[in-house]
Amino acid sequence: MLLYIIRRLAQSVLVMLTVALIAFTLFQFVGDPINNMVDQDTSLAERERIRKELGLDDPVIVQFWRFVENAAQGEFGVSYRLKKPVAELIAERFPATLELSIISAILALGIGIPMGVYTALNRERWTAKLFMTLSLVGVSLPTFLIGIFLILIFGVQLRWLPTFGRGEVVDLGWWTTGLLTASGLKSLIMPSITLAVFQMTLIVRLVRAEMLEVLRTDYIRFARARGLRDRAIHFGHALKNTLVPVITIIGLQVGAIIAFAIITESVFQWPGMGLLFVQAISEVDIPVMAAYLMLIALVFVVINLVVDILYVVIDPRLRTES
Amino acid sequence: MADETILPDSAGRGEERPPSALARFLDSDLRWSFRRSPLVITAFLVTVLMIGAATFAPWVAPHDPFDLASLDLMDSLLPPAWMEGGDPRYLLGTDDQGRDILSTILYGARISLLVGFLSVILAMLIGVTVGLVAGYAGGVTDAVLMRIADIQLTFPAILIALLVDGVMRGILPPEAHEEVALFVLVLAIALSSWVQYARTVRSSTMVEKRKEYVQAAQVIGLPSARILLRHILPNVMGPVLVIATIQLALAIIIEATLSFLGVGVPPTSPSLGTLIRIGNDYLFSGEWWITVFPGLALIILVLAVNLLGDWLRDVLNPKLR
């Protein structure tokens, strides 16, 4: 088991280095950074001096290593567009994205899993069929359109909910939260629903498929033959085994939610990291892009690592295999 | 008599020939299941209708929205024809530049479908090649390729497409980007979705390569490339087509999303996503039709393709039902 974890860990480091290489390559394409720092009268000798000082004349591999070292400490330089340190920008925006993502994840899982179980158990009932059709509609609805339609109905027509921003936030010093004020909570409703819908429909379909698979197995048939009650079979035996693969899905969903937050944040002008990233892409703000790239990769690698380890803990068969 | 049965006899055995592809199709489960489901028939008709209307947009559309001479600013921001102030010439209303919404939708769907089809084809090419090579070669090649696929699969497609697009934007000079934006987009979407094909093709290749016909081909000394392309490929293509249908819907969504975020196709050739982005600015001033109609067109298109894909998967792979 220890060997398994070490191997996974090594793989994660490799992934992070690959992403770092991509991020580093980005910087190589924006031209000579010296030109951005000096004016036209600067002599060649002066330019050379600056170049040496910044270590830009070192071999590429040395420069790459320095980039990795800085990245590991959260140093990504200064944003071209906003003229502020990238680390500061991200720290400012991180709470907004995380609050949105967590609320959406709770919504998606809290509604998605029971709905998936229900549709699997009552396959032939019309409500289950309705849920399945709705989930297909949900999969076909692009996230940004859900947001736009919600804005149109509840923001523009009915004027019930705010359509952009976080509302009033409370500054806790190291964290800004919108969860403590009425306007903050109201602002959270539409974005979190928008973000949750797609994940929810996915979860419904996956839980249903997984549950149907388990219900077909021999041990469930045997449990029925023993005369156990439906409730005990479904929730005591079937659901438990359904949830093993669902954990992987949940792990990946958390990552997916952070990724989809990019879209939701753009629709609602939510001041999070995703909005920062989209603006960075369209303006080719390389330091911000590189930082976001590394951060997202880190989130995904950590989630995957945790899921892999959880897997071994939950499923004893995997322990003997490795 | 005994000799005759062995001889290949072309005459007089007409009835016993294997049925043609069309005859086999007409007799298949596929057709039976298709005729039984009104929902699938509707989805099929809608898909065909939309692809047809988009393909022939220059002939079908009531106006040419990109002919600047025909645009009149007096006609801008008109509501749909059935509403007060609507103009019967513009069934679904007009946008800020006086362009007919129905026509821009048709032209926009054309771009969306073009990007969708191209990226699905490119993803299929990459995925099938990787799958064939990994499955046939095995060993280290297989391990490395599948490891890459696994890692990529943990990231959502839309994020990868966004990153590839962003990286390309960083690399290409801004002047060049406008021209190649469409191809960058196709590449970004293809690179985000090849893994599905690769995994499926790899597993069926591994099954096929142990079969006798492949061993026979190896024994007579055919080169590996020929065995893969002529012998194994036709036997692993079935599931690939199912994936392609589902991926088409996904590709259209990704394209629309990227264009909505402003990093997709250039505004000079607007897709459905671009139209929604443009309309979004007018949402608050009450001109909802500029956004809503392209949005509905997008949803209907994706839903119809998704329904077809779901049905194909169920029919061809009853185990998944």
Coordinates of C-alpha atoms in Angstrom, one line a residue, chain B residues 113-303:
Chain B
L113 CA -21.7 22.8 -36.8
L114 CA -18.6 23.3 -38.9
V115 CA -16.4 23.6 -35.8
G116 CA -18.3 20.7 -34.2
F117 CA -17.9 18.3 -37.1
L118 CA -14.2 19.3 -37.8
S119 CA -13.2 18.9 -34.2
V120 CA -15.0 15.5 -33.8
I121 CA -13.3 14.3 -37.0
L122 CA -9.9 15.5 -35.7
A123 CA -10.5 14.0 -32.2
M124 CA -11.5 10.7 -33.8
L125 CA -8.4 10.6 -36.0
I126 CA -6.1 11.3 -33.0
G127 CA -8.0 9.0 -30.6
V128 CA -8.4 6.1 -33.0
T129 CA -4.7 6.2 -34.0
V130 CA -3.6 6.3 -30.4
G131 CA -6.0 3.5 -29.4
L132 CA -4.9 1.3 -32.3
V133 CA -1.2 1.8 -31.6
A134 CA -1.5 1.4 -27.9
G135 CA -3.8 -1.7 -28.1
Y136 CA -1.7 -3.4 -30.8
A137 CA 1.8 -2.5 -29.6
G138 CA 1.1 -3.1 -25.9
G139 CA 4.0 -2.9 -23.4
V140 CA 5.7 0.4 -22.7
T141 CA 4.0 2.3 -25.6
D142 CA 0.6 1.3 -24.3
A143 CA 1.5 2.2 -20.7
V144 CA 2.8 5.6 -21.6
L145 CA -0.1 6.5 -23.9
M146 CA -2.8 5.3 -21.5
R147 CA -1.2 7.1 -18.6
I148 CA -1.4 10.4 -20.6
A149 CA -5.0 9.6 -21.4
D150 CA -5.8 8.8 -17.8
I151 CA -4.3 12.1 -16.6
Q152 CA -6.1 14.0 -19.2
L153 CA -9.4 12.4 -18.4
T154 CA -9.3 13.8 -14.9
F155 CA -9.6 17.3 -16.3
P156 CA -12.9 18.4 -17.7
A157 CA -12.9 18.8 -21.5
I158 CA -14.0 22.4 -21.4
L159 CA -11.0 23.4 -19.1
I160 CA -8.6 21.7 -21.5
A161 CA -10.1 23.4 -24.5
L162 CA -9.9 26.7 -22.7
L163 CA -6.3 26.1 -21.7
V164 CA -5.2 25.0 -25.2
D165 CA -6.9 28.1 -26.7
G166 CA -5.3 30.3 -24.1
V167 CA -1.8 28.8 -24.7
M168 CA -2.2 29.2 -28.5
R169 CA -3.3 32.8 -27.9
G170 CA -0.1 33.3 -25.9
I171 CA 2.1 31.8 -28.6
L172 CA 0.6 33.3 -31.7
P173 CA 1.0 37.0 -32.5
P174 CA -2.3 38.8 -32.1
E175 CA -2.6 39.7 -35.8
A176 CA -2.3 36.1 -36.9
H177 CA -4.8 34.9 -34.3
E178 CA -7.8 36.4 -35.9
E179 CA -7.3 34.4 -39.1
V180 CA -6.6 31.0 -37.5
A181 CA -9.0 31.4 -34.6
L182 CA -11.3 28.8 -36.1
F183 CA -8.6 26.2 -36.5
V184 CA -7.2 26.9 -33.0
L185 CA -10.7 26.3 -31.7
V186 CA -11.0 23.0 -33.6
L187 CA -7.7 21.9 -32.3
A188 CA -8.5 22.9 -28.8
I189 CA -11.8 21.0 -28.8
A190 CA -10.2 18.0 -30.5
L191 CA -7.3 17.8 -28.0
S192 CA -9.8 17.9 -25.2
S193 CA -11.9 15.0 -26.4
W194 CA -9.7 12.3 -28.1
V195 CA -9.3 10.2 -24.9
Q196 CA -12.8 8.7 -25.2
Y197 CA -12.0 7.2 -28.6
A198 CA -8.5 6.1 -27.6
R199 CA -9.7 4.1 -24.6
T200 CA -12.6 2.4 -26.5
V201 CA -10.5 1.6 -29.5
R202 CA -7.6 0.3 -27.4
S203 CA -9.7 -2.2 -25.5
S204 CA -11.4 -3.6 -28.7
T205 CA -8.0 -3.7 -30.5
M206 CA -6.6 -5.8 -27.6
V207 CA -9.5 -8.3 -28.1
E208 CA -9.2 -8.3 -31.9
K209 CA -5.5 -8.8 -32.1
R210 CA -5.7 -12.2 -30.4
K211 CA -8.2 -13.5 -33.0
E212 CA -7.2 -15.8 -35.8
Y213 CA -7.6 -13.5 -38.7
V214 CA -5.0 -11.1 -37.3
Q215 CA -2.6 -14.0 -36.5
A216 CA -3.1 -15.2 -40.1
A217 CA -2.3 -11.7 -41.4
Q218 CA 0.8 -11.6 -39.2
V219 CA 1.9 -15.1 -40.4
I220 CA 1.8 -14.1 -44.1
G221 CA 4.1 -11.2 -43.2
L222 CA 1.8 -8.2 -43.7
P223 CA 3.2 -4.9 -42.3
S224 CA 1.7 -3.9 -39.0
A225 CA 0.3 -0.6 -40.5
R226 CA -1.7 -2.6 -43.0
I227 CA -3.0 -5.1 -40.5
L228 CA -4.1 -2.2 -38.3
L229 CA -5.8 -0.2 -41.0
R230 CA -7.3 -2.9 -43.2
H231 CA -8.0 -5.7 -40.8
I232 CA -8.4 -4.4 -37.3
L233 CA -9.8 -0.9 -37.9
P234 CA -13.1 -2.0 -39.6
N235 CA -13.8 -4.2 -36.6
V236 CA -13.4 -1.6 -34.0
M237 CA -15.2 1.3 -35.6
G238 CA -18.8 0.5 -34.4
P239 CA -18.5 2.0 -30.9
V240 CA -16.4 4.9 -32.3
L241 CA -19.4 6.1 -34.2
V242 CA -21.6 6.1 -31.1
I243 CA -19.0 8.1 -29.2
A244 CA -18.7 10.5 -32.2
T245 CA -22.4 11.3 -32.0
I246 CA -22.3 12.0 -28.3
Q247 CA -19.1 14.0 -28.7
L248 CA -20.6 16.1 -31.5
A249 CA -23.2 17.5 -29.0
L250 CA -20.4 18.1 -26.5
A251 CA -18.2 19.8 -29.1
I252 CA -21.0 22.2 -30.1
I253 CA -21.5 23.1 -26.4
I254 CA -17.7 23.7 -25.9
E255 CA -17.5 25.8 -29.0
A256 CA -20.5 27.9 -27.9
T257 CA -19.1 28.3 -24.4
L258 CA -15.7 29.4 -25.6
S259 CA -17.3 31.8 -28.1
F260 CA -19.5 33.1 -25.3
L261 CA -16.5 33.7 -23.1
G262 CA -15.0 35.7 -26.0
V263 CA -12.1 33.4 -26.7
G264 CA -13.7 31.3 -29.5
V265 CA -14.4 32.3 -33.1
P266 CA -13.8 35.9 -34.1
P267 CA -16.8 38.2 -34.1
T268 CA -16.5 38.6 -37.9
S269 CA -17.9 35.1 -38.3
P270 CA -20.2 34.7 -35.3
S271 CA -21.3 31.3 -34.2
L272 CA -24.4 30.6 -32.0
G273 CA -22.2 31.2 -28.9
T274 CA -21.0 34.6 -30.2
L275 CA -24.6 35.7 -30.9
I276 CA -25.6 34.8 -27.4
R277 CA -22.6 36.8 -26.1
I278 CA -23.6 39.8 -28.2
G279 CA -27.3 39.5 -27.1
N280 CA -26.3 39.2 -23.5
D281 CA -25.4 42.9 -23.4
Y282 CA -29.0 43.8 -24.4
L283 CA -30.6 41.6 -21.8
F284 CA -31.1 44.3 -19.3
S285 CA -32.5 46.9 -21.7
G286 CA -35.3 44.5 -22.5
E287 CA -34.2 43.2 -26.0
W288 CA -34.4 39.6 -24.8
W289 CA -34.9 38.1 -28.3
I290 CA -31.3 38.8 -29.4
T291 CA -30.1 36.2 -26.8
V292 CA -33.0 33.9 -26.3
F293 CA -33.6 32.7 -29.9
P294 CA -29.9 31.8 -30.6
G295 CA -29.9 30.2 -27.2
L296 CA -33.0 28.1 -28.0
A297 CA -31.6 27.1 -31.3
L298 CA -28.4 25.9 -29.6
I299 CA -30.4 23.9 -27.0
I300 CA -32.6 22.3 -29.6
L301 CA -29.7 21.3 -31.7
V302 CA -27.7 19.8 -28.8
L303 CA -30.7 18.1 -27.3

